[in-house]
Coordinates of C-alpha atoms in Angstrom, one line a residue:
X1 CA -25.0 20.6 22.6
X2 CA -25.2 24.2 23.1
X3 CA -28.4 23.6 24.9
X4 CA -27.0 21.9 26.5
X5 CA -15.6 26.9 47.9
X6 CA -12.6 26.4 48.3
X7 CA -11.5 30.2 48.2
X8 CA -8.6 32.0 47.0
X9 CA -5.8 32.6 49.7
X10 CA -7.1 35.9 50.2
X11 CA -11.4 37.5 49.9
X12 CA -11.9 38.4 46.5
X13 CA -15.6 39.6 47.8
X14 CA -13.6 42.1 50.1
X15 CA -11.6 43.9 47.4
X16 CA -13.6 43.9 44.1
X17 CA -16.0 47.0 45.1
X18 CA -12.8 49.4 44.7
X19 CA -11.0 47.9 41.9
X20 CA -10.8 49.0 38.5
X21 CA -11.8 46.4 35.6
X22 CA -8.5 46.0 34.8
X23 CA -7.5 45.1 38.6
X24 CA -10.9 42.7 38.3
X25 CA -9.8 40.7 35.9
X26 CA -6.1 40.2 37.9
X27 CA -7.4 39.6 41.0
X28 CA -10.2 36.9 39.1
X29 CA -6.1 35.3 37.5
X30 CA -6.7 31.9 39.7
X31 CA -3.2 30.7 38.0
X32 CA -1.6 31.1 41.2
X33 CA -4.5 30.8 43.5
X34 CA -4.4 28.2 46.6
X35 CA -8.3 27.3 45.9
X36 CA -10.2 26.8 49.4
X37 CA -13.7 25.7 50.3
X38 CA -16.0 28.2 51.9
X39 CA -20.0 26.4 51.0
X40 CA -20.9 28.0 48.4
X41 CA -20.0 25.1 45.4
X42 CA -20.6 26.5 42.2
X43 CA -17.7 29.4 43.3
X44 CA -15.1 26.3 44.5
X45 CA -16.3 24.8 40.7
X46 CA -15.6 27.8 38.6
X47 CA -12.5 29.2 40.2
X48 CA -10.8 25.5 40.6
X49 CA -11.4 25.2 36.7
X50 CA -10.6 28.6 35.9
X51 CA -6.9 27.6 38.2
X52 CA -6.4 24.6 36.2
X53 CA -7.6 25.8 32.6
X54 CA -5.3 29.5 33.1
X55 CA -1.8 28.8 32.6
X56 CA -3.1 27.0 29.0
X57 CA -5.3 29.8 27.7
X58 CA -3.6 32.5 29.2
X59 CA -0.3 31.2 27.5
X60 CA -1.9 30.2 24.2
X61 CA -3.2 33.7 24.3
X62 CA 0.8 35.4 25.0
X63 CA 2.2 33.1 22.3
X64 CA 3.9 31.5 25.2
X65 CA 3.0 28.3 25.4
X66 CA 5.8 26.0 24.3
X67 CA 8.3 28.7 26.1
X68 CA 6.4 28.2 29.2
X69 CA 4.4 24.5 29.8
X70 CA 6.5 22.1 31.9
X71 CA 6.7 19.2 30.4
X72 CA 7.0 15.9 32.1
X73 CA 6.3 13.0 30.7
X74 CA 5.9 9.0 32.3
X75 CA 9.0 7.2 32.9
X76 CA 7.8 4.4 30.6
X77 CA 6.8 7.6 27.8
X78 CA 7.0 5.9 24.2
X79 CA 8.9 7.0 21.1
X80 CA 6.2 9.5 20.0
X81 CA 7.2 13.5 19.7
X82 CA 6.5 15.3 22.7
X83 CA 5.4 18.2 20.6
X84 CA 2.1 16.4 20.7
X85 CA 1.8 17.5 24.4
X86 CA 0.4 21.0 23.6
X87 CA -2.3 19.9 21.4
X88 CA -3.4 17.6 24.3
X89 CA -3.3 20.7 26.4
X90 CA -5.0 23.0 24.5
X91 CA -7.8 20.1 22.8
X92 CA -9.0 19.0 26.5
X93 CA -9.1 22.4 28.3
X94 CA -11.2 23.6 25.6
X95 CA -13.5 20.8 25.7
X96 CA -13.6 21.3 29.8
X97 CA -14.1 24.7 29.5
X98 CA -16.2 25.5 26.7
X99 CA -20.0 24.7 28.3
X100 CA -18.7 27.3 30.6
X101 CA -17.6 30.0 28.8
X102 CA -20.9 29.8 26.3
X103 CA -23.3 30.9 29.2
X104 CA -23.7 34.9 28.6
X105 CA -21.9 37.6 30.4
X106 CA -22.7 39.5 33.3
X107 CA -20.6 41.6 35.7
X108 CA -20.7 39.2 38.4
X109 CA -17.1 37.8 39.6
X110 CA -17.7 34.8 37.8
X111 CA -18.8 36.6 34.9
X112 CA -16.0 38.4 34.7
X113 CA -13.4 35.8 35.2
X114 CA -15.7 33.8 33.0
X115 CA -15.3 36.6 30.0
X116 CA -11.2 36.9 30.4
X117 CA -11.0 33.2 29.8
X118 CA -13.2 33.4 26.8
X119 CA -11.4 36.3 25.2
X120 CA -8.3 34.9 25.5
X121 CA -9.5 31.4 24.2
X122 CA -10.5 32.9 21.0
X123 CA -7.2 34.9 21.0
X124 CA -5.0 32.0 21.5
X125 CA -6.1 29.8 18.7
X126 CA -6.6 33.2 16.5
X127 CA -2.5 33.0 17.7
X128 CA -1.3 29.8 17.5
X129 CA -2.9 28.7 14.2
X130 CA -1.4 32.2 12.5
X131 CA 1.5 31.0 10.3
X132 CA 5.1 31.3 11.7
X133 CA 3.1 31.2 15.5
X134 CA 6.0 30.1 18.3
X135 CA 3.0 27.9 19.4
X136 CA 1.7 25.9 16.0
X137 CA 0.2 22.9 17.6
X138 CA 1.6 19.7 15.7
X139 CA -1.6 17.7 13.4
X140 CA 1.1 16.9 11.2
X141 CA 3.4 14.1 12.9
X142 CA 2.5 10.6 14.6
X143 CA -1.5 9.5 15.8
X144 CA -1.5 11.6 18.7
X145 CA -3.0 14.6 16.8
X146 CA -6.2 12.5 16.1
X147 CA -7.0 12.2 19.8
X148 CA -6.9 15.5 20.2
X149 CA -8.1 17.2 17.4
X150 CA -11.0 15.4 18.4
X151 CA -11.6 17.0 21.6
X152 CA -11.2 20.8 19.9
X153 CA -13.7 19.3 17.7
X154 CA -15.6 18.6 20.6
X155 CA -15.3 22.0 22.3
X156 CA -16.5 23.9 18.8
X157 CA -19.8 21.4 19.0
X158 CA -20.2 22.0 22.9
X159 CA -19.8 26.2 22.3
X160 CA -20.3 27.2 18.5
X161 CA -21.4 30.8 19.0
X162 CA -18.6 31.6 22.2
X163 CA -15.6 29.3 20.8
X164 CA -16.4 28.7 16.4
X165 CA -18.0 31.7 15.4
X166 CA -15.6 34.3 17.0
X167 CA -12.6 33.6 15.3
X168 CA -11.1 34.9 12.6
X169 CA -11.7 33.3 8.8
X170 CA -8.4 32.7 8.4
X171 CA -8.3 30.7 11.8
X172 CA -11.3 28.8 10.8
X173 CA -9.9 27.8 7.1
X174 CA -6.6 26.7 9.5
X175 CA -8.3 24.5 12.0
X176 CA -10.5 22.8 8.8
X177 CA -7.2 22.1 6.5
X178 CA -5.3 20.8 9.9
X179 CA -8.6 18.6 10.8
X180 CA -8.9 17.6 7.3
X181 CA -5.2 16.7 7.1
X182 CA -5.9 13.7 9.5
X183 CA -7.3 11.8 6.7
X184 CA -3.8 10.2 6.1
X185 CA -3.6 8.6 9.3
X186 CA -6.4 5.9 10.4
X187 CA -7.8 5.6 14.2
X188 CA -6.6 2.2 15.7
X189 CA -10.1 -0.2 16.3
X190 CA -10.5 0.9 19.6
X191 CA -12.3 4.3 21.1
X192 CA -10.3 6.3 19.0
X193 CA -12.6 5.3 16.1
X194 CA -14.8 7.8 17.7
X195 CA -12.1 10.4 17.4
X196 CA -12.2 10.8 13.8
X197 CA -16.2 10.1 13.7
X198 CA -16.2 13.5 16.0
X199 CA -13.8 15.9 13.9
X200 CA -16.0 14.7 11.0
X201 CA -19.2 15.4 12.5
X202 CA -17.9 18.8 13.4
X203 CA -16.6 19.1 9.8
X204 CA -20.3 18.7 8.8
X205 CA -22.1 20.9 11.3
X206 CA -20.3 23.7 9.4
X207 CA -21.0 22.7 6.2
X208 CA -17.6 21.7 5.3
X209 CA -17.2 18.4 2.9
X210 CA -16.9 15.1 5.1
X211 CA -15.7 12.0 4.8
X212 CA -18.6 9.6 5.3
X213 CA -16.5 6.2 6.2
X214 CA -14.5 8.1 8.7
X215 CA -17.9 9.7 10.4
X216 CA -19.8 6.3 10.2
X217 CA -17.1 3.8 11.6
X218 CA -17.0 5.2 15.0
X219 CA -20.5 4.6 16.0
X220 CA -21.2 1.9 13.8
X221 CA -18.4 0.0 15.8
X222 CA -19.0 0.9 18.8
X223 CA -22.4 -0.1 18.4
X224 CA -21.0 -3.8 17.7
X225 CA -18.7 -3.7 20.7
X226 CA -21.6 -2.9 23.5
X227 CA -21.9 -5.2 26.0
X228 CA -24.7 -4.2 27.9
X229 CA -26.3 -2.1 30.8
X230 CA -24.3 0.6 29.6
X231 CA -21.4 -0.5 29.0
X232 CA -18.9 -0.5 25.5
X233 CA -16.6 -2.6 24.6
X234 CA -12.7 -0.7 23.8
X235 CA -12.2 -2.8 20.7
X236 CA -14.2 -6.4 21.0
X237 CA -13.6 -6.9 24.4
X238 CA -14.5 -5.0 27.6
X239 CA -12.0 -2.7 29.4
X240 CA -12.7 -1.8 32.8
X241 CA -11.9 1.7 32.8
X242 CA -12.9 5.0 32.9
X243 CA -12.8 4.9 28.8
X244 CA -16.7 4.6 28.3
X245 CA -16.4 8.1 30.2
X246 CA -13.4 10.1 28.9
X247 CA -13.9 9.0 25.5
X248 CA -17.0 6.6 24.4
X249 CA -20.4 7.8 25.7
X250 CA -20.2 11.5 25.7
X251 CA -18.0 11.5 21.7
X252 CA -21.2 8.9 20.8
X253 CA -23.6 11.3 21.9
X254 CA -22.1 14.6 20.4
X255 CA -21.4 12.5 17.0
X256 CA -25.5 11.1 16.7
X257 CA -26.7 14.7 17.5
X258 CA -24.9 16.2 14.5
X259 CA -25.7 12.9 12.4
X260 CA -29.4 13.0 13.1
X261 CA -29.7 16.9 12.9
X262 CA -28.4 16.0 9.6
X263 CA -31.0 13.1 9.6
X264 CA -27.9 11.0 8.3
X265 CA -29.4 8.7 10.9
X266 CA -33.0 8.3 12.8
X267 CA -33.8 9.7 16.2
X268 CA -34.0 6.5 17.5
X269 CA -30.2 5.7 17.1
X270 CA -29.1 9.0 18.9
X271 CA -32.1 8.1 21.9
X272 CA -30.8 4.3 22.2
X273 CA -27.4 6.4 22.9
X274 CA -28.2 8.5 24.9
X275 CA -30.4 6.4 26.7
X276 CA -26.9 4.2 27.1
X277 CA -24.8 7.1 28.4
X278 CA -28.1 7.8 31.5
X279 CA -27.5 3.9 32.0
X280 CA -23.4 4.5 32.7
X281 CA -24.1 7.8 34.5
X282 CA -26.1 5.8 37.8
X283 CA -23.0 3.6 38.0
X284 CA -20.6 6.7 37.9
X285 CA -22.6 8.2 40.6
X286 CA -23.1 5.0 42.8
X287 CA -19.2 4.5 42.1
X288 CA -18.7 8.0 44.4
X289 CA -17.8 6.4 47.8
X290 CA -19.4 8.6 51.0
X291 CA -16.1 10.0 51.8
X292 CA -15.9 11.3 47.7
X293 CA -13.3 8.8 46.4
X294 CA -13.3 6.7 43.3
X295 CA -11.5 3.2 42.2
X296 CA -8.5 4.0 40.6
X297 CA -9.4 1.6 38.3
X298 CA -7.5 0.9 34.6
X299 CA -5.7 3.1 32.3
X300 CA -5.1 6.7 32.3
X301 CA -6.1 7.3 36.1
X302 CA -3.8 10.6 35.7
X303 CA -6.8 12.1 34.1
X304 CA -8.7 12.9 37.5
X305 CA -12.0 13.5 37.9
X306 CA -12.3 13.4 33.9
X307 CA -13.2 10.2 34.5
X308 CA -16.4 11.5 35.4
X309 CA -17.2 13.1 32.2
X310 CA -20.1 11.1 31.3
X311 CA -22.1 11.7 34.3
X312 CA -20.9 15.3 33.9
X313 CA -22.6 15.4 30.4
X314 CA -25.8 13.4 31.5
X315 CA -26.3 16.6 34.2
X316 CA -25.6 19.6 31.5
X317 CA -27.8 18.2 29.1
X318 CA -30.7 17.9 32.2
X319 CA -31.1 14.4 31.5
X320 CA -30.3 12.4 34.5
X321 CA -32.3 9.9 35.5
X322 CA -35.1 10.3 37.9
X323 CA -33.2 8.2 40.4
X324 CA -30.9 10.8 40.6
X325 CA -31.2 14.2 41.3
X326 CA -28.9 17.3 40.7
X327 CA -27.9 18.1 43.8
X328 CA -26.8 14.6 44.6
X329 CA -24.0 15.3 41.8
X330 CA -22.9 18.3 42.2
X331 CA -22.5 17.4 46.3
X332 CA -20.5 14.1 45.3
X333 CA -18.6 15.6 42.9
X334 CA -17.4 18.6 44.4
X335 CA -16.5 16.3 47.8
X336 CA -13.8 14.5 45.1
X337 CA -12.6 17.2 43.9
X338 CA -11.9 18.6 47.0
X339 CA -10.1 15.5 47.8
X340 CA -8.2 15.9 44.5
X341 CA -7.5 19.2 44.6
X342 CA -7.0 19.8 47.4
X343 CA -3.7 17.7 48.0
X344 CA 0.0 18.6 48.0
X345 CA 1.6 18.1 44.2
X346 CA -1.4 18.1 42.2
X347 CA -0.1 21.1 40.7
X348 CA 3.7 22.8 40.3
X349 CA 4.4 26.1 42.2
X350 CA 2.9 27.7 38.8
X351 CA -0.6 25.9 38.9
X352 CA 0.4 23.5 36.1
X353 CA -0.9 20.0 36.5
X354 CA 1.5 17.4 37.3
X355 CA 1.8 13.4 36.5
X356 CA -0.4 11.4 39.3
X357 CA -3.7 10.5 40.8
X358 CA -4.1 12.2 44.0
X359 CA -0.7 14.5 44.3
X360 CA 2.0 14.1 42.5
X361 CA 2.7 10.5 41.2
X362 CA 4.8 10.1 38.4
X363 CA 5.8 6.4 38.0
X364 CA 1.9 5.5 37.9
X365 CA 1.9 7.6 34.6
X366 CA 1.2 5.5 31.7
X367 CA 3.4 5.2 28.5
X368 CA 1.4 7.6 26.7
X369 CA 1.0 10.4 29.3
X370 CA 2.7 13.6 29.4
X371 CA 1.3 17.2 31.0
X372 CA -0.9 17.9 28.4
X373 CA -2.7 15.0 28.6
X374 CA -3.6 15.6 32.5
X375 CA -6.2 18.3 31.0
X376 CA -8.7 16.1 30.6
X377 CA -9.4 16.7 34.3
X378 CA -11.5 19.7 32.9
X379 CA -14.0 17.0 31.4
X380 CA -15.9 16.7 34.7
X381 CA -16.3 20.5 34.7
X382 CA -19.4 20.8 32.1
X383 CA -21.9 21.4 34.9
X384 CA -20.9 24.7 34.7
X385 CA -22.5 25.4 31.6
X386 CA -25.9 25.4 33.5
X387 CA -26.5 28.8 34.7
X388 CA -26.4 29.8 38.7
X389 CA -30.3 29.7 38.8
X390 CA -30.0 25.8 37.9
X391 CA -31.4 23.7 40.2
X392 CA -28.2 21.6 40.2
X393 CA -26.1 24.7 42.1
X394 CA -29.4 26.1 44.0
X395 CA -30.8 22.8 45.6
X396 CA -30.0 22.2 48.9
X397 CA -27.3 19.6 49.7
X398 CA -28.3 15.9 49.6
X399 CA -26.3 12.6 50.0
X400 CA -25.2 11.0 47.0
X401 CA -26.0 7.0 46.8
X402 CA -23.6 5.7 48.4
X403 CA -23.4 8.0 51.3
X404 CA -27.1 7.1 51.9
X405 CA -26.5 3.3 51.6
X406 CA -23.4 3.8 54.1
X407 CA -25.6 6.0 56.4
X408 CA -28.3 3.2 57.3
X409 CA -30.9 5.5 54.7
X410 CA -33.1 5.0 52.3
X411 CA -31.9 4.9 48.5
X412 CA -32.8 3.7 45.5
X413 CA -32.5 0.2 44.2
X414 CA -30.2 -0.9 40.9
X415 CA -31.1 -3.1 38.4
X416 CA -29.3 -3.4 35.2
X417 CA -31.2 -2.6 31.7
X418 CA -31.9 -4.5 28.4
X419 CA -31.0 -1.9 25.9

């Protein structure tokens, strides 16, 4: 996986010439920043994920944390601990952020907003993983850990050398005893199956001991629950939701990658998979309206745009079908998120993330849902793991699908697959 403008409220470009490194790195602080469009897409990208991703690092980094993050939870929230909110926080920024932050450093803006974030990544799980830490992230009590233990797991296998190798040994042997301590607890038979399946594929890709049934059962079940043309099953029958993208597909993919490097399965598995996850990705993108909207369709719609994770993945790895090119997602998705982003209440007066779909809805929070969880929003981010050379940030603009249907153009025709 390696491999694989909206501006601030006042000109960065006009003051960084004169400022000192250390003034740099403040001004490049987009905790606070009202994010505006000015063309140029690939700056709206980075500096909107860089707003939302902040006040999690930055805090994780100051041992701050659980002093600082609001938490607000669904008015229907469950009888689990809230204290698993912060692992949600910290498990899905990472996984957001971490294509991003494993491209090399430069002294470009980006770069150097790009390095910050890194640094103080790797300092805040050096921090909160240290015994007696005022931030120790909970894998101890209820399910909820599993979920998101996963998507750290993730983040390691999406940025080994920027986010694994960096840390300190003592934070490593941490992380592998508090992933390993998971084993007590068993995934229900839906998409979290894949959850364990991905901490114990991580597990393996550094040469730790694994637990075989736990790797296996996620794909193997997942496998049994496809319905077609792309398309799984959550459990034996078929949700329709945004779950083959926030979970399914792109935990399926990163799992049969280390399982084949491992050649604990054939090629063939992994390319049927992947092959799978192309399939979903021309729905997701037909599924952009011309104005840049999206059904809010099933559970979890408080996730935002990471329901678009899938497609998100199918373009950092370069492997989106030939019916659609780069520029057509990167224009469609940067139109949604300035939609989302762009509206009143989608974020507190401090730039944390609050309960709702487009603003600030609350009561459309589901039972599970609290402010860590909205940071799976950083999901449909991984795009900017490609470099700024990439085709999919230098191509001109072009319509996405459905703005071409919409506009009496030419586009493609669909027809649904066999495999």
């Amino acid at each position: 996986m390696e491999r694989r403008k909206f501006i601030g409220a006042f000109s960065l470009a006009g003051i960084i010439g004169a400022m000192s490194p250390k003034n740099i790195l403040a001004a490049t602080d987009q905790t606070k920043v009202s994010i505006g469009y000015a063309g140029n897409d690939r700056e709206y990208w980075w500096k909107l994920l860089n707003k939302i991703a902040s006040p999690v690092v930055i805090n994780l980094a100051n041992g701050t944390l659980i002093k600082n993050m609001p938490v607000e939870k669904a008015p229907t929230f469950d009888s689990r601990s809230l204290s698993v909110t912060y692992l949600e926080a910290v498990g899905r920024t990472y996984a957001g952020i971490a294509p991003w932050l494993a491209l090399p450093d430069d002294e470009t803006t980006e770069g150097i907003a790009r390095k910050k974030l890194r640094t103080d990544a790797i300092k805040g799980l050096n921090k909160c993983f240290a015994p007696g830490s005022p931030d120790a992230l909970n894998f101890a009590k209820d399910y909820q850990p599993i979920v998101d233990a996963a998507y750290l797991a993730q983040s390691f296998l999406r940025a080994p050398k920027a986010l694994w190798e960096p840390l300190e040994a003592e934070t490593k042997q941490r992380i592998i005893t508090a992933f390993k301590s998971l084993r007590n607890r068993k995934p229900f038979k839906s998409n979290w199956l894949l959850f364990g399946s991905i901490t114990e594929a991580f597990l393996l890709s550094v040469g730790e001991d694994y637990n075989a049934e736990r790797l296996n059962e996620g794909p193997k079940k997942l496998n049994e629950w496809y319905k077609g043309d792309g398309w799984y099953g959550d459990g034996p029958n078929l949700a329709f939701d945004y779950y083959n993208s926030f979970v399914i597909h792109p935990m399926m993919v990163d799992i049969l990658a280390v399982m084949a490097d491992k050649k604990l399965v054939e090629q063939k598995v992994y390319d049927l998979a992947l092959k799978r996850m192309q399939r979903y990705a021309v729905g997701q993108e037909r599924m952009i309206s011309p104005e840049g909207t999206f059904p809010p369709i099933g559970r979890s719609i408080t996730y935002r745009t990471g329901a678009f994770q899938a497609l998100s993945q199918v373009a950092l790895m370069e492997k989106l079908p030939e019916s659609i090119k780069p520029a057509q997602v990167r224009c469609a998705l940067t139109k949604v998120k300035q939609n989302m982003y762009g509206t009143p209440g989608t974020f507190d007066k401090k730039g944390w993330l609050q309960l709702g779909f487009c603003g600030h809805q609350p009561e459309i929070a589901d039972y599970y849902t609290s402010t860590g969880s909205l940071y799976m929003a950083t999901l449909s981010f991984l795009p900017l793991g490609l470099p700024a050379s990439h085709e999919f940030w230098t191509a001109k603009p072009v319509a996405w699908t459905s703005k071409r249907a919409w506009g009496a153009e030419a586009f493609a025709k669909d027809y649904h697959v066999d495999y």
